[in-house]
Structures are given as structure tokens and as C-alpha cells.
Coordinates of C-alpha atoms in Angstrom, one line a residue:
Chain A
M9 CA 28.3 20.9 54.6
N10 CA 31.6 22.9 54.9
S11 CA 34.5 23.0 57.3
S12 CA 32.7 25.3 59.6
N13 CA 30.6 22.5 60.9
G14 CA 33.2 20.1 62.0
L15 CA 36.6 19.8 63.6
R16 CA 39.7 20.6 61.6
V17 CA 42.0 17.8 60.6
V18 CA 45.7 18.1 59.9
V19 CA 48.5 15.8 58.7
T20 CA 51.3 15.4 61.3
G21 CA 53.1 12.3 60.0
I22 CA 54.0 10.7 56.7
G23 CA 55.5 7.4 55.7
S24 CA 56.1 5.7 52.4
I25 CA 57.7 2.7 50.7
S26 CA 57.4 2.6 47.0
P27 CA 59.4 2.1 43.8
L28 CA 60.9 5.5 44.5
G29 CA 62.5 4.4 47.8
H30 CA 61.9 2.9 51.2
N31 CA 60.9 6.1 53.0
A32 CA 59.1 9.4 52.4
V33 CA 62.3 11.4 52.1
D34 CA 63.6 9.4 49.2
F35 CA 60.1 9.3 47.7
W36 CA 59.7 13.0 47.7
D37 CA 63.3 13.5 46.4
A38 CA 62.5 11.3 43.3
L39 CA 59.0 12.8 42.9
S40 CA 60.1 16.4 43.0
N41 CA 63.0 15.7 40.6
G42 CA 60.9 13.8 38.1
R43 CA 62.8 10.5 38.6
S44 CA 61.0 7.3 37.6
G45 CA 61.0 4.0 39.4
I46 CA 59.6 2.0 36.4
G47 CA 61.9 -0.7 35.1
T48 CA 62.2 -4.2 33.7
T49 CA 60.2 -6.7 35.8
T50 CA 62.3 -8.9 38.1
C51 CA 59.7 -10.3 40.5
V52 CA 58.4 -12.6 37.8
D53 CA 60.5 -14.1 34.9
P54 CA 59.9 -11.5 32.1
A55 CA 60.1 -14.4 29.6
L56 CA 56.7 -15.5 30.8
L57 CA 55.2 -12.0 30.3
N58 CA 54.1 -9.9 27.3
I59 CA 54.4 -6.7 29.3
K60 CA 57.9 -6.8 30.8
I61 CA 58.0 -3.6 32.8
C62 CA 56.5 -2.6 36.1
A63 CA 57.3 -0.4 39.1
E64 CA 58.7 -2.6 41.9
V65 CA 59.9 -1.8 45.4
K66 CA 63.6 -2.3 44.7
N67 CA 66.5 -3.6 46.9
Y68 CA 64.0 -4.8 49.4
D69 CA 65.0 -7.4 52.0
P70 CA 62.2 -8.2 54.5
L71 CA 64.7 -9.4 57.1
T72 CA 66.1 -5.9 57.5
H73 CA 62.7 -4.9 58.8
F74 CA 61.2 -8.0 60.4
S75 CA 62.3 -11.3 62.1
D76 CA 61.7 -14.6 60.3
R77 CA 59.2 -15.2 63.1
E78 CA 57.2 -12.0 62.4
L79 CA 57.3 -12.8 58.7
L80 CA 55.3 -16.0 59.2
L81 CA 52.3 -13.6 59.6
L82 CA 53.2 -10.9 57.2
D83 CA 52.3 -10.9 53.5
R84 CA 54.3 -8.4 51.5
F85 CA 51.4 -5.9 51.5
S86 CA 51.3 -6.0 55.3
Q87 CA 55.1 -5.6 55.4
F88 CA 54.9 -2.5 53.3
A89 CA 52.0 -1.1 55.4
L90 CA 54.0 -1.7 58.6
I91 CA 57.1 0.0 57.3
A92 CA 55.2 3.1 56.1
A93 CA 53.2 3.2 59.4
K94 CA 56.3 3.0 61.5
E95 CA 57.8 5.9 59.6
A96 CA 54.6 8.0 59.7
I97 CA 54.0 7.4 63.4
A98 CA 57.6 8.2 64.4
D99 CA 57.4 11.3 62.2
S100 CA 54.2 12.4 64.1
G101 CA 55.8 11.9 67.5
L102 CA 52.5 10.3 68.8
D103 CA 52.5 7.3 71.2
F104 CA 49.3 5.2 70.9
R105 CA 50.2 3.0 73.8
S106 CA 48.9 5.9 75.9
D107 CA 45.1 6.7 76.3
L108 CA 45.3 8.3 72.9
G109 CA 45.3 4.8 71.4
I110 CA 41.7 4.3 72.4
E111 CA 40.7 7.5 70.5
T112 CA 42.8 6.7 67.4
A113 CA 41.5 5.0 64.3
C114 CA 43.4 2.8 61.9
I115 CA 41.8 2.6 58.5
T116 CA 43.8 1.4 55.5
G117 CA 42.9 0.4 51.9
T118 CA 44.1 -2.4 49.7
G119 CA 42.7 -3.8 46.5
A120 CA 44.0 -7.4 46.6
G121 CA 45.2 -7.9 50.2
G122 CA 47.5 -10.9 50.6
F123 CA 47.6 -11.9 47.0
I124 CA 51.1 -13.2 47.0
T125 CA 50.4 -15.5 50.0
L126 CA 47.3 -16.9 48.3
D127 CA 49.2 -17.4 45.1
E128 CA 52.1 -19.2 46.7
S129 CA 49.9 -21.5 48.8
F130 CA 47.5 -22.4 46.0
E131 CA 50.4 -23.0 43.7
K132 CA 51.8 -25.5 46.3
M133 CA 48.4 -27.2 46.6
Y134 CA 47.3 -27.2 42.9
R135 CA 50.6 -27.8 41.2
Q136 CA 53.0 -29.3 43.7
K137 CA 50.1 -31.4 45.1
A138 CA 51.0 -30.4 48.7
Q139 CA 49.0 -32.1 51.3
R140 CA 48.7 -29.1 53.6
I141 CA 48.6 -25.4 53.6
H142 CA 50.5 -23.3 56.1
P143 CA 48.3 -22.6 59.2
M144 CA 48.9 -18.8 59.0
T145 CA 47.7 -18.5 55.4
I146 CA 44.3 -17.1 56.3
P147 CA 45.4 -14.5 58.9
K148 CA 48.3 -13.6 56.5
Q149 CA 46.3 -13.1 53.3
M150 CA 43.1 -11.5 54.7
V151 CA 42.4 -8.1 53.2
S152 CA 42.3 -6.5 56.7
A153 CA 45.7 -8.0 57.8
A154 CA 47.6 -4.8 57.2
T155 CA 45.3 -2.8 59.4
S156 CA 45.3 -5.5 62.2
Q157 CA 49.1 -5.6 62.1
I158 CA 49.5 -1.8 62.4
T159 CA 47.0 -1.8 65.4
M160 CA 48.9 -4.6 67.1
K161 CA 52.3 -3.1 66.5
H162 CA 51.4 0.4 67.8
G163 CA 48.6 -0.2 70.3
I164 CA 45.9 1.6 68.3
R165 CA 42.6 0.6 69.9
G166 CA 40.0 2.8 68.3
P167 CA 37.8 2.2 65.2
S168 CA 39.9 0.1 62.8
Y169 CA 39.1 -1.7 59.6
S170 CA 40.2 -2.1 56.0
V171 CA 38.6 -0.7 52.9
S172 CA 38.6 -2.3 49.5
S173 CA 37.4 -0.4 46.4
A174 CA 40.0 -1.4 43.8
C175 CA 42.1 1.6 42.8
S176 CA 40.2 4.0 45.1
S177 CA 40.8 1.8 48.2
A178 CA 43.4 4.1 49.9
N179 CA 41.5 7.3 49.2
H180 CA 38.3 5.8 50.6
A181 CA 40.2 4.8 53.7
I182 CA 41.8 8.3 54.1
G183 CA 38.4 9.9 53.5
D184 CA 36.8 7.7 56.2
A185 CA 39.5 8.5 58.7
Y186 CA 39.2 12.2 57.9
W187 CA 35.4 12.2 58.5
M188 CA 35.9 10.3 61.7
I189 CA 38.1 13.0 63.2
R190 CA 36.1 15.8 61.7
A191 CA 33.0 14.4 63.4
G192 CA 34.7 14.0 66.7
R193 CA 34.6 10.2 66.7
A194 CA 38.4 9.9 66.8
R195 CA 41.3 12.3 67.8
A196 CA 43.8 10.8 65.5
A197 CA 44.0 8.3 62.7
V198 CA 46.7 6.2 61.0
T199 CA 45.5 5.8 57.5
G200 CA 46.5 5.1 53.9
G201 CA 46.9 2.0 51.9
S202 CA 49.1 -0.8 50.7
E203 CA 49.4 -3.1 47.7
A204 CA 51.7 -5.9 46.7
S205 CA 50.1 -8.0 44.0
L206 CA 52.8 -8.4 41.4
T207 CA 52.5 -12.2 40.7
L208 CA 52.6 -14.0 37.4
G209 CA 48.9 -14.6 37.6
A210 CA 48.0 -11.0 38.4
I211 CA 50.3 -9.5 35.8
R212 CA 48.9 -11.8 33.1
A213 CA 45.4 -11.0 34.2
W214 CA 46.1 -7.3 33.8
E215 CA 47.7 -8.0 30.4
S216 CA 44.5 -9.5 29.2
V217 CA 42.5 -6.4 30.2
R218 CA 44.7 -4.6 27.6
V219 CA 45.4 -1.5 29.6
M220 CA 49.1 -1.8 30.2
A221 CA 51.9 0.1 28.5
P222 CA 54.7 -2.0 27.0
D223 CA 57.4 0.7 27.5
T224 CA 56.5 3.4 30.0
C225 CA 53.7 5.4 31.5
R226 CA 53.0 8.7 29.7
P227 CA 49.8 10.2 31.3
F228 CA 47.8 12.8 29.3
T229 CA 50.0 12.5 26.2
K230 CA 49.0 11.6 22.6
N231 CA 51.5 8.7 22.8
R232 CA 50.1 7.2 26.0
K233 CA 49.8 3.4 25.8
G234 CA 48.5 2.5 29.2
M235 CA 49.3 2.1 32.8
V236 CA 52.3 0.5 34.5
L237 CA 51.7 -1.7 37.5
G238 CA 53.3 -0.8 40.8
E239 CA 53.4 -1.7 44.4
G240 CA 54.1 -0.1 47.8
A241 CA 52.4 1.7 50.7
G242 CA 51.7 5.2 51.9
I243 CA 50.6 6.0 55.5
V244 CA 49.7 9.4 57.0
V245 CA 48.9 10.3 60.5
L246 CA 45.8 12.6 60.7
E247 CA 45.1 14.5 63.9
E248 CA 42.5 16.9 65.2
L249 CA 43.9 20.4 64.9
E250 CA 43.6 21.4 68.5
H251 CA 45.2 18.2 69.7
A252 CA 48.1 18.8 67.3
K253 CA 48.5 22.4 68.3
K254 CA 48.4 21.6 72.0
R255 CA 51.5 19.3 71.7
G256 CA 53.3 21.7 69.4
A257 CA 53.3 19.1 66.5
R258 CA 54.7 19.9 63.1
I259 CA 51.8 20.3 60.7
Y260 CA 52.4 19.5 57.1
A261 CA 49.0 20.4 55.6
E262 CA 45.3 20.4 56.4
V263 CA 42.8 17.8 55.0
C264 CA 39.8 19.9 54.4
G265 CA 37.4 17.9 52.3
F266 CA 36.4 14.6 50.8
G267 CA 34.1 13.5 48.0
M268 CA 32.9 10.1 46.8
S269 CA 30.6 8.9 44.1
A270 CA 29.7 5.8 42.1
D271 CA 29.4 5.9 38.3
A272 CA 26.7 3.2 38.4
G273 CA 27.7 2.7 34.8
D274 CA 30.3 0.3 33.3
I275 CA 32.6 -2.1 35.2
V276 CA 35.7 -0.9 33.4
V277 CA 34.9 2.3 31.4
P278 CA 35.1 5.4 33.5
S279 CA 32.4 8.1 33.6
E280 CA 33.3 11.8 33.6
D281 CA 30.0 12.6 35.5
G282 CA 31.0 10.2 38.3
A283 CA 34.5 11.6 38.6
A284 CA 33.2 15.2 38.4
A285 CA 30.6 14.5 41.1
A286 CA 33.3 13.3 43.5
M287 CA 35.5 16.3 42.8
R288 CA 32.6 18.7 43.3
Q289 CA 31.8 17.1 46.6
A290 CA 35.4 17.3 47.7
I291 CA 35.4 21.0 46.8
K292 CA 32.1 21.7 48.5
T293 CA 33.1 20.0 51.8
S294 CA 36.4 21.8 51.8
G295 CA 34.9 25.2 52.5
L296 CA 37.1 26.6 49.7
N297 CA 35.9 28.0 46.4
A298 CA 36.8 26.1 43.3
D299 CA 39.1 29.0 42.2
Q300 CA 41.1 28.6 45.5
F301 CA 42.5 25.3 44.2
D302 CA 45.9 25.3 42.5
Y303 CA 46.9 21.7 42.1
I304 CA 45.4 18.3 41.3
N305 CA 47.2 15.0 41.7
A306 CA 45.4 13.2 39.0
H307 CA 44.3 9.6 38.9
G308 CA 46.2 9.8 35.6
T309 CA 46.8 6.2 34.8
G310 CA 48.0 6.8 31.3
T311 CA 45.3 4.7 29.7
G312 CA 43.4 5.9 26.7
A313 CA 40.1 5.8 28.6
N314 CA 41.1 7.5 31.9
D315 CA 43.1 10.5 30.9
G316 CA 40.6 12.1 28.5
C317 CA 37.7 11.3 30.8
E318 CA 39.5 12.8 33.8
T319 CA 40.3 15.9 31.8
R320 CA 36.7 16.4 30.9
A321 CA 35.6 15.7 34.5
I322 CA 38.0 18.4 35.8
K323 CA 36.5 20.9 33.4
K324 CA 33.0 19.9 34.6
A325 CA 33.9 20.3 38.2
F326 CA 36.0 23.5 38.0
G327 CA 34.5 25.2 34.9
E328 CA 36.8 28.0 33.6
H329 CA 39.2 27.6 36.5
A330 CA 40.3 24.2 35.1
R331 CA 42.6 26.1 32.7
K332 CA 44.4 27.7 35.6
L333 CA 45.0 24.4 37.5
A334 CA 48.2 22.6 37.5
I335 CA 47.5 18.9 37.2
S336 CA 50.1 16.1 37.4
S337 CA 50.1 12.3 37.4
T338 CA 52.9 11.0 39.6
K339 CA 52.0 7.5 38.4
S340 CA 54.4 8.3 35.6
M341 CA 57.1 7.8 38.2
H342 CA 55.8 5.3 40.9
G343 CA 53.5 3.3 38.7
H344 CA 50.0 2.3 39.6
A345 CA 49.9 0.7 43.0
L346 CA 46.2 0.0 42.6
G347 CA 44.5 -0.1 46.1
G348 CA 47.7 1.6 47.6
A349 CA 48.0 4.3 44.9
G350 CA 45.9 7.0 46.6
A351 CA 48.0 6.6 49.7
I352 CA 51.4 6.9 47.9
E353 CA 50.0 9.9 46.1
M354 CA 48.6 11.4 49.3
V355 CA 52.2 11.5 50.7
G356 CA 53.2 13.3 47.5
V357 CA 50.3 15.8 47.8
V358 CA 51.0 16.5 51.4
K359 CA 54.6 17.3 50.6
A360 CA 53.6 19.3 47.6
V361 CA 51.3 21.5 49.7
A362 CA 53.8 21.8 52.5
E363 CA 56.8 22.7 50.2
G364 CA 55.0 24.6 47.5
V365 CA 56.3 22.3 44.8
M366 CA 54.2 20.6 42.2
P367 CA 55.6 17.3 41.1
P368 CA 55.6 16.8 37.4
T369 CA 54.0 14.4 35.0
A370 CA 57.1 12.5 33.8
N371 CA 57.5 11.0 30.3
Y372 CA 55.3 13.8 28.9
D373 CA 56.1 14.1 25.2
V374 CA 53.5 14.8 22.6
P375 CA 50.4 16.8 23.7
D376 CA 47.0 15.3 23.1
P377 CA 44.2 17.6 21.9
E378 CA 41.8 15.6 24.1
C379 CA 43.9 16.4 27.2
D380 CA 44.4 20.2 26.8
L381 CA 45.1 21.3 30.4
D382 CA 48.3 22.1 32.2
Y383 CA 49.9 18.8 33.2
V384 CA 53.2 20.1 34.7
P385 CA 55.3 18.4 32.0
N386 CA 58.5 16.7 33.1
T387 CA 59.8 19.3 35.5
A388 CA 58.5 20.1 39.0
R389 CA 57.2 23.6 39.5
R390 CA 57.9 25.7 42.5
K391 CA 54.6 27.6 43.2
P392 CA 52.6 28.1 46.4
I393 CA 49.6 25.7 46.6
H394 CA 46.5 26.9 48.5
G395 CA 44.0 24.1 47.8
A396 CA 44.8 20.7 46.2
L397 CA 42.9 17.6 45.2
S398 CA 44.0 14.0 45.1
N399 CA 42.0 12.0 42.7
S400 CA 41.3 8.2 42.7
F401 CA 38.9 6.5 40.3
A402 CA 38.4 2.8 40.3
F403 CA 37.3 0.0 38.0
G404 CA 33.7 -0.5 38.8
G405 CA 33.2 3.3 38.9
L406 CA 34.0 3.9 42.6
N407 CA 35.4 7.4 42.9
A408 CA 37.1 9.1 45.9
V409 CA 38.7 12.5 46.0
V410 CA 40.6 14.0 49.0
A411 CA 40.9 17.8 49.4
L412 CA 43.9 19.4 51.1
K413 CA 45.0 22.9 51.8
K414 CA 48.0 24.7 53.1
F415 CA 47.9 25.0 56.8
S416 CA 47.6 28.5 58.2
Chain B
M30 CA 66.0 -44.0 71.3
D31 CA 62.4 -43.2 70.4
E32 CA 62.7 -41.7 66.9
V33 CA 59.2 -40.3 66.8
Q34 CA 59.6 -38.7 70.2
E35 CA 62.9 -37.2 69.3
K36 CA 61.5 -35.6 66.2
I37 CA 58.4 -34.2 68.0
F38 CA 60.6 -32.7 70.7
D39 CA 62.8 -31.1 68.1
I40 CA 59.8 -29.5 66.5
I41 CA 58.4 -28.3 69.9
A42 CA 61.8 -26.9 70.9
K43 CA 62.2 -25.1 67.6
E44 CA 58.7 -23.6 67.2
A45 CA 58.2 -22.7 70.9
R46 CA 61.8 -21.6 71.3
L47 CA 62.3 -23.9 74.3
D48 CA 65.4 -25.5 75.6
R49 CA 65.3 -29.0 74.0
A50 CA 67.1 -30.5 77.0
L51 CA 64.3 -29.5 79.4
L52 CA 61.5 -31.3 77.5
K53 CA 60.3 -34.4 79.4
P54 CA 57.5 -36.8 78.4
E55 CA 55.5 -36.2 81.5
E56 CA 55.5 -32.5 81.1
K57 CA 52.1 -30.8 80.5
L58 CA 51.8 -28.5 77.5
T59 CA 50.1 -25.9 79.7
D60 CA 53.1 -25.8 82.0
L61 CA 55.4 -25.1 79.0
K62 CA 53.3 -21.9 78.4
I63 CA 53.3 -22.4 74.6
E64 CA 51.6 -19.5 72.8
S65 CA 48.7 -20.3 70.5
L66 CA 50.6 -19.2 67.4
D67 CA 53.5 -21.5 68.4
M68 CA 51.1 -24.4 69.0
V69 CA 49.6 -24.0 65.5
Q70 CA 53.2 -24.0 64.1
I71 CA 54.0 -27.2 66.2
L72 CA 51.0 -29.1 64.9
F73 CA 51.8 -28.0 61.3
G74 CA 55.4 -29.1 61.8
I75 CA 54.3 -32.5 63.1
E76 CA 51.8 -33.0 60.2
D77 CA 54.5 -32.1 57.8
E78 CA 57.2 -34.3 59.3
F79 CA 55.0 -37.4 59.6
D80 CA 52.6 -36.7 56.7
I81 CA 49.5 -37.2 58.9
Y82 CA 46.4 -35.1 59.8
V83 CA 46.1 -34.2 63.4
P84 CA 42.4 -34.1 64.4
Q85 CA 41.2 -31.0 66.2
D86 CA 39.1 -32.6 68.9
Q87 CA 40.7 -33.6 72.2
E88 CA 38.9 -37.0 72.2
S89 CA 40.6 -38.1 69.1
F90 CA 43.9 -36.5 69.9
K91 CA 44.7 -35.7 73.5
L92 CA 47.0 -32.7 74.0
E93 CA 47.7 -32.8 77.7
T94 CA 51.3 -34.0 78.2
L95 CA 54.2 -34.4 75.7
S96 CA 53.8 -38.2 75.9
D97 CA 50.1 -37.7 74.9
V98 CA 51.3 -36.0 71.8
V99 CA 53.9 -38.7 71.0
S100 CA 51.5 -41.6 71.5
G101 CA 48.8 -39.8 69.5
V102 CA 51.2 -39.2 66.6
K103 CA 52.3 -42.9 66.8
R104 CA 48.7 -44.0 66.6
L105 CA 48.1 -41.8 63.6
I106 CA 51.2 -43.1 61.8
A107 CA 50.0 -46.7 62.5
E108 CA 46.5 -45.9 61.2
K109 CA 47.9 -44.4 58.1
Q110 CA 50.2 -47.4 57.4
A111 CA 47.3 -49.8 58.0
A112 CA 45.1 -47.8 55.5
S113 CA 47.8 -47.9 52.8
P114 CA 50.3 -50.7 53.5
A115 CA 53.7 -50.1 51.8
K116 CA 54.0 -52.0 48.6
P117 CA 56.8 -54.6 48.4
G118 CA 59.9 -53.0 47.0
A119 CA 58.7 -49.5 47.6
A120 CA 61.1 -47.3 49.5

């Protein structure tokens, strides 16, 4: 299957809220300047934590975006999704209250859904012995809440659902939305992902997996000590090319392929074969040759296990061309937003392709012989990008890779 | 002054954003056009205020007029007190 047997899909709107800012402009400014959003944890008392750093959305006051009435129904992960969706939809110029809304899909990914809502209500019940739980707890915490809220806010009435595949959630959502338009099942899609699960319980649970860095995230380096937890949302508007052209829309980039696979191996240890299979399928469905790709936004968590495995997988998928690829992990700046990560990174890749700027891997210090490719260390690189991949690999071995190319 | 009724009217006015002065006991809830989300908030507010559980079925708890709500709540308060009478000296 290649792009000749399907409709073409382009990105016409982007939105973001992340540790690097509350919109896509600030996000890209930080990303292209190698600025990190990682800092001392404030959402939980650091005295209660062994790992005292994370990447939080900073200076965030929900009341500047929503009324107290609206907030009754909005977990933090839905708030983030709505903020990014509002920006992306306004950016696209589309109005889904028209008939287009019936032909528009809304598919978003999240790993944990309304974790904070559950945490707060169960804490009240278990510890404070509260007699009752707020009646909006269920619709607020459900994993699909963010998708529902976006459809309600913007009048999107086509195929809509949420996807959950741990750290690949957002990429699976974007891939599904892409296929839907490519197959003619939808004309447009609002897609991406959101995560907000920085609670005492969740951070301590991640600590016990022993994959978290105590100081910062240094992907692909010899000194890497693990990942840094993050939060936030990314949303993109995808549109069928002819529809976008007809209305004279600004086109950022083309989504041209998507690959998925399952390792069917270990629940936490990644497999290079699984990752390589997803990349190969993304390349194959893109209609591009492997040597037409210039950039990969890596999964690049900064853990001992991932970065070496991902490097080997890239070599398997690209062969000799792997040495010519520029690869960066922007998680070194925005942290790992788990189910939302692929969406935050998607906004970065879309901008990278559109601007011809490869964002760097920040905190890159000592090279690791196990990771011997070009990781765009510390400084962004201005270079035209023809084809690009955005990698997401999840605990449980669920892999999802989106292929993009410069629109022409 | 009926304290229970006053408190219930306060909750309804706040949650359904209605003019408190316009609430009358004989008023039907359907005539007040209270949205479903607001109704859930009202029942939650009543449960919280009086520390009772409001049953879902209309036979146990009629929800037609405002005075139905008030008398239903009073009955639930009385049942609760009968089930666990206040100990002497307790606040």
C-alpha cells in the first residue's frame, strides 16, 4: 500500500500546551532554541518524593480558560486537550458547526485519562472518609472525556473516540485519524493527545519502576539516567488535501504514512524488531523511499533500555541510510507526557518539516558507543526536511510511527 | 421560617442559577427548566448539606414540586435521626 491508493492528508492547524508554554508558538520557540521545561516538582510536595524533578505545565490557571461551572466537568487532561484543540481549530480556520462537522473525526489519545480526578475523589473517600463522591466524577475521569469535550465544544459530529496504548496513545490516535481521511471516511480530523497524571501516587509508582532520572533527561548519551515525567497536550487538524486546497488553507506539512506493530514480548522491555517493524510500515505506506527521509523525532525517553534499542531499530529499518538521518529526542526539553507525548512531538515535527529546522536533543553531553547515530546535539539545525518520522513506543510493546513529508 | 426549605432553596438557586426570590413551594421542577447537570448538582448539594442519601426512584422520593423536595428531605432527616438517635451530650 502506498500513497497512490488513497487520498492525501495535510496538516492545516496546530495547537499545544506543554511545559514549554501554553501555545504552539511558545512551544516551537523553546524547542527550536533548545530550551528545557524540566524543573523542580511543585504539583506534589518534593519532600514526599525520591525523584524531585518533572516537566510541568507552568503558570497555569484554569480559570483564565474556563468558568468554574465548566471546570466541574473538566479534569486537567481534558482542560489541556480543549486548550490545544481551540488553538489548532482556530489556526486551521475550519468551522465544524457547518456540515463539515458531520464529516469530521475527533480521535485523541491518553494513557491515564482523568487520573487526578480519580486520585482526589478516592483520597476523599478512603482517607477523609467522605460519605459521597461528586456526581461528575465519572464523566470527568473517563478516558474518553477529552474527546467528548472537544466534540461538544466545536460541534464535531463524525467518528469520534479515544485511544489508549500507554506512551503510544497519541500516535495511535493520529494514525487512525490519518487512515480515516486517507480512506475517504472523513474529510477532516481533530486529533492528538493529552496527559495530566502528575499525582503523588503516580509519581511514586513511576519511581518504583526505576526508569526516572534524578537530575535531567539526557537521551542517547552515555550519562543518561532515565526519563523525566511531563504533562500537556498537542492537537493537530488533519484535512483531505483537495478540501484544504479548495478553501486556500495554509498547509504546514503532509502526513503520508503510518506504521504500527506489537512486540508480543515483554511488558516493560522494548524490542528492536517491534520498533523496526512499525518504522518500516510507516516508510512503506508513505510512498517515499527510506533514503528520502531526513529526520526522526525519536521516542528517546532517555532510559537505558529505550535509547540503545531505538538506535538499533532505526538501523534495522533504514539500513545504511540510518547514518545520514538526523535524530532528536525533544523529550529532553518537554519531558515525557506519556499518552500525550506523541501529540506534543507531532506539533514539533510538523513545525520542523514546515520550517526546515531540526530541533535538538538537549542535555547531550557524553556520546554512548551504543547510540552512534546523529542526535542533533544541543543546537537546532537548519536543514530542509523531505521525509520525517515521529516515533512512539509504549510499555507493553505497542508501537506507532507517523510519517510526514514536506508539502509540495 | 422553615430552615430546611430555606437551605434547599439556596442550593437550587445557586446550582440552577435561578433568582432565589422567585422560588415558590408549589412550583414544579419541570417549570423551572432545570438542566440535568444542574439537577445532579442540586441533589449532590442537598445530600452534602443534610448528610443524607436521596434515593433515585420517584416512589421513594418524589421530585415534582419544590415542596415535594422539601418534605422528602425532611422525611429522610427524620429517618436518619430515628436510625441513630443523638447521644446525650453530643453536639
